[in-house]
Amino acid sequence: MTDLQKLFKLLEEGFRIIQIQFSFDKNRSPQQIVEMELKRGDERTTLSSSDDELISYAVHLHSIPHFEDDDSDFVYVKNTGKYFALQEIIVSLFTGKEEEFVICERNLGQNLPELIKKQ
Amino acid sequence: MTYERNWILSEKNARIFPTKLCQIFYDVGILSFRDDRADFKLLCKENINLSEIKSLLDESQKVDLAVCFSSFILSPQVPFKSDEKSDAIIGLIIYDLKNRQPLSLNLNTLTQFQMRTKKVKPNGLWEYVYDLFARTSSHNSFKSYLPLPLSIRDYTPLPWFCLAFMKGVTKEVTIDDIKLDLPLFLVFGTPLLLAGKPSYSFDSEKQTAFVMLGFREGSKQSLHQVRFDMSKGEPKLHLDYQIFCEEERPRKTLGHFIINFQDIWDFSENLAIGFLLAAVYDLKFDTTVVSQKLEGIDESFRNDPLTVYPLFVRSMAKEPFNRIKGSGELLEILEKIAKGNSVKDDANLKELEKLHLVSGGQLTILGDVVYRRVLQQKNRK
């Protein structure tokens, strides 16, 4: 099980990340370390890792703004790529770059242009 | 898309005599196919009886395809009252009669059209209908767009209308034995512009809005109203369908249908984004509807925090909003800049630039948001 999978497992078990810390240790390789503190009720646990995947995920989480929902410092976004895509959409809606923002697209059950061509 | 395009083009110069109002708002085009034969008929909304709508629905089951094209105009009472703030709305709905579902709904307020097109063309409102038609269909698909831009007073209820008239409601709207639905209401309802009645209103203070259109029930004329409301009976944002008929008590065929944010997200994530983004410019929507009266938003956030991410934008305005609110000098300068006046007050200008509210002598988007929110709060006092 990778460290990222371990994190997802803890989250599924009801733990919430309450702190993320990044540090560097020049004496080891890889040098970057992420340390996550998790909480479930009164229970606490930590996850420390230099795994690229987990660091990348933690960097994303760290950059996501906090909504005041519970005691934690982070929101839990499973798909961080979607978060950044959403951010981009909102910026383009406000700047007027996005003028044609589709909210629904439906097709006819039958091919209308073909039916017309038959006439 | 030849038949309906030709129809729309043919309506270019048709007016309701002796006014200049476009005839197209009173017509419904129905395109049908049966055994490879096409038929396009034009019906006048004013002449259609509710029972005839039922017949049309029944007939549509016998053909291979039946699609309605209907443009509509929704407006406050004309002539406008001196304190009227609501804008008029122009829209186009395309409805699949056979499968009983809307294919597309596109609408914009007049202000939005003017901001989009910049220059109003000679055929006025017809041009807007044609613009909507041109944007709606491509190849075999029908697209519905979020009515943009966001930065207008009447933006808030537009996503509500998109939801009601595209998604509809799960409860039935039954009038006598006719099962109407909300999109059909929009397709066949007669405009009220020339009848001296309001067909649209948005009360930004109460955060309520309605769309009202005329119908014929037998020999009687009635007004049907789709209303978004928050009341003592149901404090959450909900939808009512009420019928007003002369000499009769108003009757509700649908009451207190609660709008659930999770349903909006499940129907269309993009519509849900647009729905919440109203909270950025509309302080009352933010502080009343979103925070207290919108069903399902807390659950939606708990299940997937991304669903409420659009609200983060308004929280970005919180700090500069508090700063401006507490400083008469800064507000005065911000107001001058918003009105296009040049400002020489270096210290305050620098402060506004530091808050990212002003750049190059003009309001930034954040500056515009903060300014409007402060103004709304000021006007409320």
mmCIF file with all atom_site columns, C-alpha atoms in Angstrom, chain B residues 231-342:
data_model
loop_
_atom_site.group_PDB
_atom_site.id
_atom_site.type_symbol
_atom_site.label_atom_id
_atom_site.label_alt_id
_atom_site.label_comp_id
_atom_site.label_asym_id
_atom_site.label_entity_id
_atom_site.label_seq_id
_atom_site.pdbx_PDB_ins_code
_atom_site.Cartn_x
_atom_site.Cartn_y
_atom_site.Cartn_z
_atom_site.occupancy
_atom_site.B_iso_or_equiv
_atom_site.pdbx_formal_charge
_atom_site.auth_seq_id
_atom_site.auth_comp_id
_atom_site.auth_asym_id
_atom_site.auth_atom_id
_atom_site.pdbx_PDB_model_num
ATOM 1   C CA . SER B 1 231 ? -42.567 32.528 3.573   1.00 0.00 ? 231 SER B CA 1
ATOM 2   C CA . LYS B 1 232 ? -43.715 31.855 7.116   1.00 0.00 ? 232 LYS B CA 1
ATOM 3   C CA . GLY B 1 233 ? -45.326 28.645 5.921   1.00 0.00 ? 233 GLY B CA 1
ATOM 4   C CA . GLU B 1 234 ? -42.073 27.491 4.345   1.00 0.00 ? 234 GLU B CA 1
ATOM 5   C CA . PRO B 1 235 ? -39.018 29.581 5.224   1.00 0.00 ? 235 PRO B CA 1
ATOM 6   C CA . LYS B 1 236 ? -36.687 27.730 2.819   1.00 0.00 ? 236 LYS B CA 1
ATOM 7   C CA . LEU B 1 237 ? -36.444 28.917 -0.774  1.00 0.00 ? 237 LEU B CA 1
ATOM 8   C CA . HIS B 1 238 ? -39.290 27.158 -2.543  1.00 0.00 ? 238 HIS B CA 1
ATOM 9   C CA . LEU B 1 239 ? -41.435 27.217 -5.608  1.00 0.00 ? 239 LEU B CA 1
ATOM 10  C CA . ASP B 1 240 ? -45.188 27.764 -5.891  1.00 0.00 ? 240 ASP B CA 1
ATOM 11  C CA . TYR B 1 241 ? -47.464 27.460 -8.923  1.00 0.00 ? 241 TYR B CA 1
ATOM 12  C CA . GLN B 1 242 ? -50.536 29.572 -8.478  1.00 0.00 ? 242 GLN B CA 1
ATOM 13  C CA . ILE B 1 243 ? -53.454 30.360 -10.767 1.00 0.00 ? 243 ILE B CA 1
ATOM 14  C CA . PHE B 1 244 ? -55.354 33.630 -10.700 1.00 0.00 ? 244 PHE B CA 1
ATOM 15  C CA . CYS B 1 245 ? -58.698 33.692 -12.413 1.00 0.00 ? 245 CYS B CA 1
ATOM 16  C CA . GLU B 1 246 ? -61.188 36.559 -12.412 1.00 0.00 ? 246 GLU B CA 1
ATOM 17  C CA . GLU B 1 247 ? -63.944 36.263 -9.818  1.00 0.00 ? 247 GLU B CA 1
ATOM 18  C CA . GLU B 1 248 ? -62.346 33.166 -8.349  1.00 0.00 ? 248 GLU B CA 1
ATOM 19  C CA . ARG B 1 249 ? -60.055 32.642 -5.405  1.00 0.00 ? 249 ARG B CA 1
ATOM 20  C CA . PRO B 1 250 ? -56.413 32.097 -6.393  1.00 0.00 ? 250 PRO B CA 1
ATOM 21  C CA . ARG B 1 251 ? -55.570 28.400 -6.353  1.00 0.00 ? 251 ARG B CA 1
ATOM 22  C CA . LYS B 1 252 ? -52.217 26.724 -5.842  1.00 0.00 ? 252 LYS B CA 1
ATOM 23  C CA . THR B 1 253 ? -51.548 23.636 -7.902  1.00 0.00 ? 253 THR B CA 1
ATOM 24  C CA . LEU B 1 254 ? -48.052 23.313 -6.517  1.00 0.00 ? 254 LEU B CA 1
ATOM 25  C CA . GLY B 1 255 ? -47.085 24.651 -3.137  1.00 0.00 ? 255 GLY B CA 1
ATOM 26  C CA . HIS B 1 256 ? -43.849 24.839 -1.197  1.00 0.00 ? 256 HIS B CA 1
ATOM 27  C CA . PHE B 1 257 ? -41.705 22.761 -3.542  1.00 0.00 ? 257 PHE B CA 1
ATOM 28  C CA . ILE B 1 258 ? -38.358 23.251 -1.797  1.00 0.00 ? 258 ILE B CA 1
ATOM 29  C CA . ILE B 1 259 ? -35.275 24.007 -3.879  1.00 0.00 ? 259 ILE B CA 1
ATOM 30  C CA . ASN B 1 260 ? -32.486 21.666 -2.850  1.00 0.00 ? 260 ASN B CA 1
ATOM 31  C CA . PHE B 1 261 ? -28.927 22.661 -3.700  1.00 0.00 ? 261 PHE B CA 1
ATOM 32  C CA . GLN B 1 262 ? -27.764 19.068 -4.022  1.00 0.00 ? 262 GLN B CA 1
ATOM 33  C CA . ASP B 1 263 ? -30.431 18.521 -6.708  1.00 0.00 ? 263 ASP B CA 1
ATOM 34  C CA . ILE B 1 264 ? -29.120 21.506 -8.635  1.00 0.00 ? 264 ILE B CA 1
ATOM 35  C CA . TRP B 1 265 ? -25.567 20.147 -8.465  1.00 0.00 ? 265 TRP B CA 1
ATOM 36  C CA . ASP B 1 266 ? -26.752 16.703 -9.543  1.00 0.00 ? 266 ASP B CA 1
ATOM 37  C CA . PHE B 1 267 ? -28.702 18.188 -12.451 1.00 0.00 ? 267 PHE B CA 1
ATOM 38  C CA . SER B 1 268 ? -25.921 20.471 -13.693 1.00 0.00 ? 268 SER B CA 1
ATOM 39  C CA . GLU B 1 269 ? -22.707 21.326 -11.894 1.00 0.00 ? 269 GLU B CA 1
ATOM 40  C CA . ASN B 1 270 ? -22.306 24.393 -14.076 1.00 0.00 ? 270 ASN B CA 1
ATOM 41  C CA . LEU B 1 271 ? -25.785 25.631 -13.158 1.00 0.00 ? 271 LEU B CA 1
ATOM 42  C CA . ALA B 1 272 ? -24.986 25.065 -9.474  1.00 0.00 ? 272 ALA B CA 1
ATOM 43  C CA . ILE B 1 273 ? -21.832 27.157 -9.867  1.00 0.00 ? 273 ILE B CA 1
ATOM 44  C CA . GLY B 1 274 ? -23.875 29.917 -11.513 1.00 0.00 ? 274 GLY B CA 1
ATOM 45  C CA . PHE B 1 275 ? -26.539 29.633 -8.823  1.00 0.00 ? 275 PHE B CA 1
ATOM 46  C CA . LEU B 1 276 ? -24.048 30.222 -5.996  1.00 0.00 ? 276 LEU B CA 1
ATOM 47  C CA . LEU B 1 277 ? -22.035 32.874 -7.807  1.00 0.00 ? 277 LEU B CA 1
ATOM 48  C CA . ALA B 1 278 ? -25.007 35.214 -7.384  1.00 0.00 ? 278 ALA B CA 1
ATOM 49  C CA . ALA B 1 279 ? -23.832 35.469 -3.763  1.00 0.00 ? 279 ALA B CA 1
ATOM 50  C CA . VAL B 1 280 ? -20.788 37.429 -4.882  1.00 0.00 ? 280 VAL B CA 1
ATOM 51  C CA . TYR B 1 281 ? -22.629 40.534 -6.077  1.00 0.00 ? 281 TYR B CA 1
ATOM 52  C CA . ASP B 1 282 ? -25.942 40.103 -4.249  1.00 0.00 ? 282 ASP B CA 1
ATOM 53  C CA . LEU B 1 283 ? -25.362 40.643 -0.541  1.00 0.00 ? 283 LEU B CA 1
ATOM 54  C CA . LYS B 1 284 ? -28.918 39.730 0.428   1.00 0.00 ? 284 LYS B CA 1
ATOM 55  C CA . PHE B 1 285 ? -28.797 36.442 -1.481  1.00 0.00 ? 285 PHE B CA 1
ATOM 56  C CA . ASP B 1 286 ? -25.523 35.689 0.262   1.00 0.00 ? 286 ASP B CA 1
ATOM 57  C CA . THR B 1 287 ? -26.599 36.548 3.785   1.00 0.00 ? 287 THR B CA 1
ATOM 58  C CA . THR B 1 288 ? -30.201 35.352 3.629   1.00 0.00 ? 288 THR B CA 1
ATOM 59  C CA . VAL B 1 289 ? -30.698 32.626 1.038   1.00 0.00 ? 289 VAL B CA 1
ATOM 60  C CA . VAL B 1 290 ? -27.316 30.894 0.987   1.00 0.00 ? 290 VAL B CA 1
ATOM 61  C CA . SER B 1 291 ? -26.648 31.059 4.683   1.00 0.00 ? 291 SER B CA 1
ATOM 62  C CA . GLN B 1 292 ? -30.132 30.283 6.000   1.00 0.00 ? 292 GLN B CA 1
ATOM 63  C CA . LYS B 1 293 ? -32.747 29.462 3.409   1.00 0.00 ? 293 LYS B CA 1
ATOM 64  C CA . LEU B 1 294 ? -31.165 27.121 0.915   1.00 0.00 ? 294 LEU B CA 1
ATOM 65  C CA . GLU B 1 295 ? -32.006 23.496 1.570   1.00 0.00 ? 295 GLU B CA 1
ATOM 66  C CA . GLY B 1 296 ? -29.267 20.929 1.200   1.00 0.00 ? 296 GLY B CA 1
ATOM 67  C CA . ILE B 1 297 ? -26.268 23.232 1.027   1.00 0.00 ? 297 ILE B CA 1
ATOM 68  C CA . ASP B 1 298 ? -24.695 22.036 4.289   1.00 0.00 ? 298 ASP B CA 1
ATOM 69  C CA . GLU B 1 299 ? -25.134 18.383 3.342   1.00 0.00 ? 299 GLU B CA 1
ATOM 70  C CA . SER B 1 300 ? -23.764 19.097 -0.099  1.00 0.00 ? 300 SER B CA 1
ATOM 71  C CA . PHE B 1 301 ? -20.691 20.740 1.421   1.00 0.00 ? 301 PHE B CA 1
ATOM 72  C CA . ARG B 1 302 ? -20.137 17.855 3.809   1.00 0.00 ? 302 ARG B CA 1
ATOM 73  C CA . ASN B 1 303 ? -20.418 15.292 1.009   1.00 0.00 ? 303 ASN B CA 1
ATOM 74  C CA . ASP B 1 304 ? -18.221 17.207 -1.402  1.00 0.00 ? 304 ASP B CA 1
ATOM 75  C CA . PRO B 1 305 ? -16.760 20.584 -0.376  1.00 0.00 ? 305 PRO B CA 1
ATOM 76  C CA . LEU B 1 306 ? -16.128 21.444 -4.019  1.00 0.00 ? 306 LEU B CA 1
ATOM 77  C CA . THR B 1 307 ? -19.863 21.958 -4.547  1.00 0.00 ? 307 THR B CA 1
ATOM 78  C CA . VAL B 1 308 ? -19.784 25.184 -2.564  1.00 0.00 ? 308 VAL B CA 1
ATOM 79  C CA . TYR B 1 309 ? -16.399 26.418 -3.758  1.00 0.00 ? 309 TYR B CA 1
ATOM 80  C CA . PRO B 1 310 ? -17.968 29.346 -5.690  1.00 0.00 ? 310 PRO B CA 1
ATOM 81  C CA . LEU B 1 311 ? -18.768 30.874 -2.303  1.00 0.00 ? 311 LEU B CA 1
ATOM 82  C CA . PHE B 1 312 ? -15.073 31.252 -1.693  1.00 0.00 ? 312 PHE B CA 1
ATOM 83  C CA . VAL B 1 313 ? -15.040 34.162 -4.133  1.00 0.00 ? 313 VAL B CA 1
ATOM 84  C CA . ARG B 1 314 ? -17.310 36.232 -1.914  1.00 0.00 ? 314 ARG B CA 1
ATOM 85  C CA . SER B 1 315 ? -15.213 35.394 1.117   1.00 0.00 ? 315 SER B CA 1
ATOM 86  C CA . MET B 1 316 ? -12.240 36.966 -0.691  1.00 0.00 ? 316 MET B CA 1
ATOM 87  C CA . ALA B 1 317 ? -14.152 40.233 -0.540  1.00 0.00 ? 317 ALA B CA 1
ATOM 88  C CA . LYS B 1 318 ? -14.722 39.986 3.201   1.00 0.00 ? 318 LYS B CA 1
ATOM 89  C CA . GLU B 1 319 ? -11.521 41.654 4.419   1.00 0.00 ? 319 GLU B CA 1
ATOM 90  C CA . PRO B 1 320 ? -11.486 44.617 1.988   1.00 0.00 ? 320 PRO B CA 1
ATOM 91  C CA . PHE B 1 321 ? -15.282 44.950 2.514   1.00 0.00 ? 321 PHE B CA 1
ATOM 92  C CA . ASN B 1 322 ? -14.784 45.394 6.262   1.00 0.00 ? 322 ASN B CA 1
ATOM 93  C CA . ARG B 1 323 ? -11.931 47.826 5.646   1.00 0.00 ? 323 ARG B CA 1
ATOM 94  C CA . ILE B 1 324 ? -13.997 49.991 3.254   1.00 0.00 ? 324 ILE B CA 1
ATOM 95  C CA . LYS B 1 325 ? -17.083 49.821 5.420   1.00 0.00 ? 325 LYS B CA 1
ATOM 96  C CA . GLY B 1 326 ? -15.113 51.219 8.332   1.00 0.00 ? 326 GLY B CA 1
ATOM 97  C CA . SER B 1 327 ? -13.573 54.077 6.395   1.00 0.00 ? 327 SER B CA 1
ATOM 98  C CA . GLY B 1 328 ? -15.690 56.860 4.950   1.00 0.00 ? 328 GLY B CA 1
ATOM 99  C CA . GLU B 1 329 ? -12.661 58.307 3.135   1.00 0.00 ? 329 GLU B CA 1
ATOM 100 C CA . LEU B 1 330 ? -11.796 55.082 1.341   1.00 0.00 ? 330 LEU B CA 1
ATOM 101 C CA . LEU B 1 331 ? -15.427 54.533 0.352   1.00 0.00 ? 331 LEU B CA 1
ATOM 102 C CA . GLU B 1 332 ? -15.637 58.056 -1.031  1.00 0.00 ? 332 GLU B CA 1
ATOM 103 C CA . ILE B 1 333 ? -12.561 57.485 -3.200  1.00 0.00 ? 333 ILE B CA 1
ATOM 104 C CA . LEU B 1 334 ? -13.806 54.050 -4.288  1.00 0.00 ? 334 LEU B CA 1
ATOM 105 C CA . GLU B 1 335 ? -17.140 55.620 -5.245  1.00 0.00 ? 335 GLU B CA 1
ATOM 106 C CA . LYS B 1 336 ? -15.421 58.333 -7.287  1.00 0.00 ? 336 LYS B CA 1
ATOM 107 C CA . ILE B 1 337 ? -13.394 55.744 -9.181  1.00 0.00 ? 337 ILE B CA 1
ATOM 108 C CA . ALA B 1 338 ? -16.505 53.587 -9.749  1.00 0.00 ? 338 ALA B CA 1
ATOM 109 C CA . LYS B 1 339 ? -18.204 56.604 -11.302 1.00 0.00 ? 339 LYS B CA 1
ATOM 110 C CA . GLY B 1 340 ? -15.256 57.167 -13.620 1.00 0.00 ? 340 GLY B CA 1
ATOM 111 C CA . ASN B 1 341 ? -13.899 60.269 -11.906 1.00 0.00 ? 341 ASN B CA 1
ATOM 112 C CA . SER B 1 342 ? -10.166 60.830 -11.610 1.00 0.00 ? 342 SER B CA 1
#
